[in-house]
Coordinates of C-alpha atoms in Angstrom, one line a residue:
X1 CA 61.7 145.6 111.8
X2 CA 65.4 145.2 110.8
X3 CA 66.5 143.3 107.9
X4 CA 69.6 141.0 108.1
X5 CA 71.5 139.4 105.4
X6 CA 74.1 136.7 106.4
X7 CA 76.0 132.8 105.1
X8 CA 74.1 129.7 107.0
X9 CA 74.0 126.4 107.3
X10 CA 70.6 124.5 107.8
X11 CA 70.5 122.6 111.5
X12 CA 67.2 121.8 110.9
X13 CA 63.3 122.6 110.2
X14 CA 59.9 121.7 112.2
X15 CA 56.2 122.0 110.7
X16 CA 54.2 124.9 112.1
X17 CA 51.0 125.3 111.8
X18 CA 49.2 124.2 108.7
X19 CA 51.7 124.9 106.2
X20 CA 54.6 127.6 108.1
X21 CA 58.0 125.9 109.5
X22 CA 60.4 126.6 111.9
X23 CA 63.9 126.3 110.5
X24 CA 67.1 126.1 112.3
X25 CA 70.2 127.9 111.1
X26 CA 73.6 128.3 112.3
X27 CA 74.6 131.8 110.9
X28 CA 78.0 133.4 110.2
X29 CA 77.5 136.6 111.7
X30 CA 74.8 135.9 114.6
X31 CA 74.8 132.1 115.6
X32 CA 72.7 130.2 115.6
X33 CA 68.9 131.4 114.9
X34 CA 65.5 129.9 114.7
X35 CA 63.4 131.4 111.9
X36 CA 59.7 131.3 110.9
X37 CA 59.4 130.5 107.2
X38 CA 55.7 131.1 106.2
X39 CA 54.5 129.1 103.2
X40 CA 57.2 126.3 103.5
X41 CA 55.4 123.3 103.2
X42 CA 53.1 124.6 100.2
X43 CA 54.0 122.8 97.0
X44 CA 55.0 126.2 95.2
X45 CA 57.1 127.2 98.2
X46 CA 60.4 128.9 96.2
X47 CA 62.2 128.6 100.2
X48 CA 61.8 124.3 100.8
X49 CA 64.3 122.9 98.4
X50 CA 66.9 125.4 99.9
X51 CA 65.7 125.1 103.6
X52 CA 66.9 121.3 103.6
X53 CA 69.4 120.3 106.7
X54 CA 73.1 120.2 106.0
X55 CA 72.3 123.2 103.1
X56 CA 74.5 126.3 103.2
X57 CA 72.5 129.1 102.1
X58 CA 72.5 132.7 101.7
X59 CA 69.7 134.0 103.8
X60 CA 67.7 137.5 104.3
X61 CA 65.6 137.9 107.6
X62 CA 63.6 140.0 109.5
X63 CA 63.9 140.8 113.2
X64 CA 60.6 140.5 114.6
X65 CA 59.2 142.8 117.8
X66 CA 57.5 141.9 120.2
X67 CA 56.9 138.3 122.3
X68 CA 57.1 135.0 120.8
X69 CA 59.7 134.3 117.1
X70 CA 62.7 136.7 116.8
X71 CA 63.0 135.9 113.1
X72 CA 61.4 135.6 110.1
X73 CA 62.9 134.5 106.8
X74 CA 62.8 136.4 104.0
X75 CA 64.5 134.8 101.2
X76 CA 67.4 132.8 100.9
X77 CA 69.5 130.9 98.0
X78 CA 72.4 128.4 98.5
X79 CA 75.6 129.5 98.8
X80 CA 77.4 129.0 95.2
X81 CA 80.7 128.3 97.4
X82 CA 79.4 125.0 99.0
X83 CA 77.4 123.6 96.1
X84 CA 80.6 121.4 95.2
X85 CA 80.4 119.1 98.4
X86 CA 79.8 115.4 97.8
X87 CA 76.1 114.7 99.0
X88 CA 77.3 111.5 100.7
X89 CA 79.7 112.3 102.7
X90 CA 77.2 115.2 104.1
X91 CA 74.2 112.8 105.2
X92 CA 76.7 111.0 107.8
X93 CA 76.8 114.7 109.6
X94 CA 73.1 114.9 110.2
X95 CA 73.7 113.8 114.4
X96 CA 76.2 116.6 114.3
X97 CA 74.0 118.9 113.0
X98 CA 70.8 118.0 115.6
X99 CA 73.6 117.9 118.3
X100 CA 75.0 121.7 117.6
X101 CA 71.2 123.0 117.4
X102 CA 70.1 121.6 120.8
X103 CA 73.4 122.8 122.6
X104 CA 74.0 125.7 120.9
X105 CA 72.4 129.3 122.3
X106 CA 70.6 131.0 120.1
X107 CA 72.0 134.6 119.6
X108 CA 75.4 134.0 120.3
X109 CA 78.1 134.5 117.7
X110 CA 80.8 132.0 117.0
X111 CA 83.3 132.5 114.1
X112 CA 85.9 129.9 115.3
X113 CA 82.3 127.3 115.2
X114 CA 81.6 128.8 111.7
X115 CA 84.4 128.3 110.5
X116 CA 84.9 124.9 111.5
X117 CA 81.7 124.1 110.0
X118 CA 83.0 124.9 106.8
X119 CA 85.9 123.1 107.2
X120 CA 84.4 120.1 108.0
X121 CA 82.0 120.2 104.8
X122 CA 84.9 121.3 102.3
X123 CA 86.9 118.9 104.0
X124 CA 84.9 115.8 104.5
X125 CA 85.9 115.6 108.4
X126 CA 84.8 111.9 109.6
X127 CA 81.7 112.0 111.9
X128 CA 83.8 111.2 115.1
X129 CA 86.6 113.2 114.3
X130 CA 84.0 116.5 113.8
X131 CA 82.2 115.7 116.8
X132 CA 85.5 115.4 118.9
X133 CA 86.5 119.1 117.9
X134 CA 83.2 120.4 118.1
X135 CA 82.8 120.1 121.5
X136 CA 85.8 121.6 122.3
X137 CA 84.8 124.1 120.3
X138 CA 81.3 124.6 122.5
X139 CA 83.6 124.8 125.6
X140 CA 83.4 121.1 126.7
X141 CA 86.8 119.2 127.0
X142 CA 86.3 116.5 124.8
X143 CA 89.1 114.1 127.2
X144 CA 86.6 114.8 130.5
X145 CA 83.6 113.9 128.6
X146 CA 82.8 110.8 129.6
X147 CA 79.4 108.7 130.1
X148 CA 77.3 109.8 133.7
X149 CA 75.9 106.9 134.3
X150 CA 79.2 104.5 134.3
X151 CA 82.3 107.3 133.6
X152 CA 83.5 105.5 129.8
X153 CA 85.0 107.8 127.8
X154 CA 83.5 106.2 124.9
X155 CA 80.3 108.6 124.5
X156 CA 78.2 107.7 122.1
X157 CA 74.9 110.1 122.5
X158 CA 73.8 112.5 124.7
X159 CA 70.2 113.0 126.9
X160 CA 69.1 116.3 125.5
X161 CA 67.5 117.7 128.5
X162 CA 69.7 117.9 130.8
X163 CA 72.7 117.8 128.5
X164 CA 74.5 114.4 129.8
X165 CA 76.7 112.1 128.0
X166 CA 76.2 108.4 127.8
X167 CA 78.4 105.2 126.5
X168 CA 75.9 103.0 124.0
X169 CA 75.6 100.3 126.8
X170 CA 74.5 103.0 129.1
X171 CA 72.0 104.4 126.1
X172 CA 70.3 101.4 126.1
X173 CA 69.2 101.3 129.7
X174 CA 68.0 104.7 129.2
X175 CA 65.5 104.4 126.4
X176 CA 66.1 105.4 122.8
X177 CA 63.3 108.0 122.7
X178 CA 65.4 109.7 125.4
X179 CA 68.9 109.9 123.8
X180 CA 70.3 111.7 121.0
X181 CA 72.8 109.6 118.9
X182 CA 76.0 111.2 117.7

């Protein structure tokens, strides 16, 4: 086992098991990283209140061996720097936040994504305008992304298996179970 200490923000967390969780981070010095959190949905848990989505925390994790989770978190606190952002203003990111942890590998470190993460919460970067430079960001020209179905660049969501763009007309033909919103 090897412990690793790092600055993350919360994509996201899933119920495992009876009381475990699966939590989502996007890390400053590894990427992003999907994490076992045992104990996180008991009512004396000391990690759910900081394991929340759109949370920067200061996390410590294990590297697991052998098949099946990677990671294993520790402990973690939030991060004293990003305490100060307006709680309103965060919520409207959500979409941006489920987009980056279904397209983002896991693994893979990013510092110009990291750092625009920050920005963006220190900031309080409009939803549409983060989402714009994000993708550029993840490598996809954000003036060729356009809808598959009927070629509008207007993109509204995306179908998260096979990682297409649709228009909101285009969205709604498809089924709203099947696409993402951004």
């Amino acid at each position: 086992m090897r412990e690793i200490f790092t600055r993350a923000i919360v994509l996201g967390r899933n119920d495992s098991g009876e009381m475990d969780g699966r939590v989502s981070l996007f890390s400053e010095g590894y990427g992003k990283i999907v994490a076992r959190a045992k104990s996180l949905r008991k009512i004396t848990s000391k990690l759910s209140g900081h394991l929340q989505p759109l949370i920067f925390v200061k996390v410590r994790l294990i590297k697991l061996s052998g098949v099946g989770e990677r990671y294993a978190i520790i402990d973690c606190i939030q991060d004293d720097e990003m305490i100060g952002l307006e709680t309103g203003k965060k919520h409207n990111l959500l979409s941006l936040m489920d987009f980056l942890s279904s397209f983002a590998f896991e693994g893979q470190k990013d510092k110009q994504l990291w750092e625009f993460l920050v920005d963006v919460f220190k900031n309080g970067t409009s939803k549409e305008e983060a989402f714009k430079k994000m993708i550029v960001i993840l490598g996809i020209d954000s003036l060729s992304a356009e809808c598959f179905l009927c070629h509008k660049k207007m993109i509204s969501g995306w179908i998260e298996n096979d990682h297409s763009f649709v228009c909101k007309n285009c969205s709604l033909k498809i089924g709203r179970d099947k696409v993402r919103y951004i």
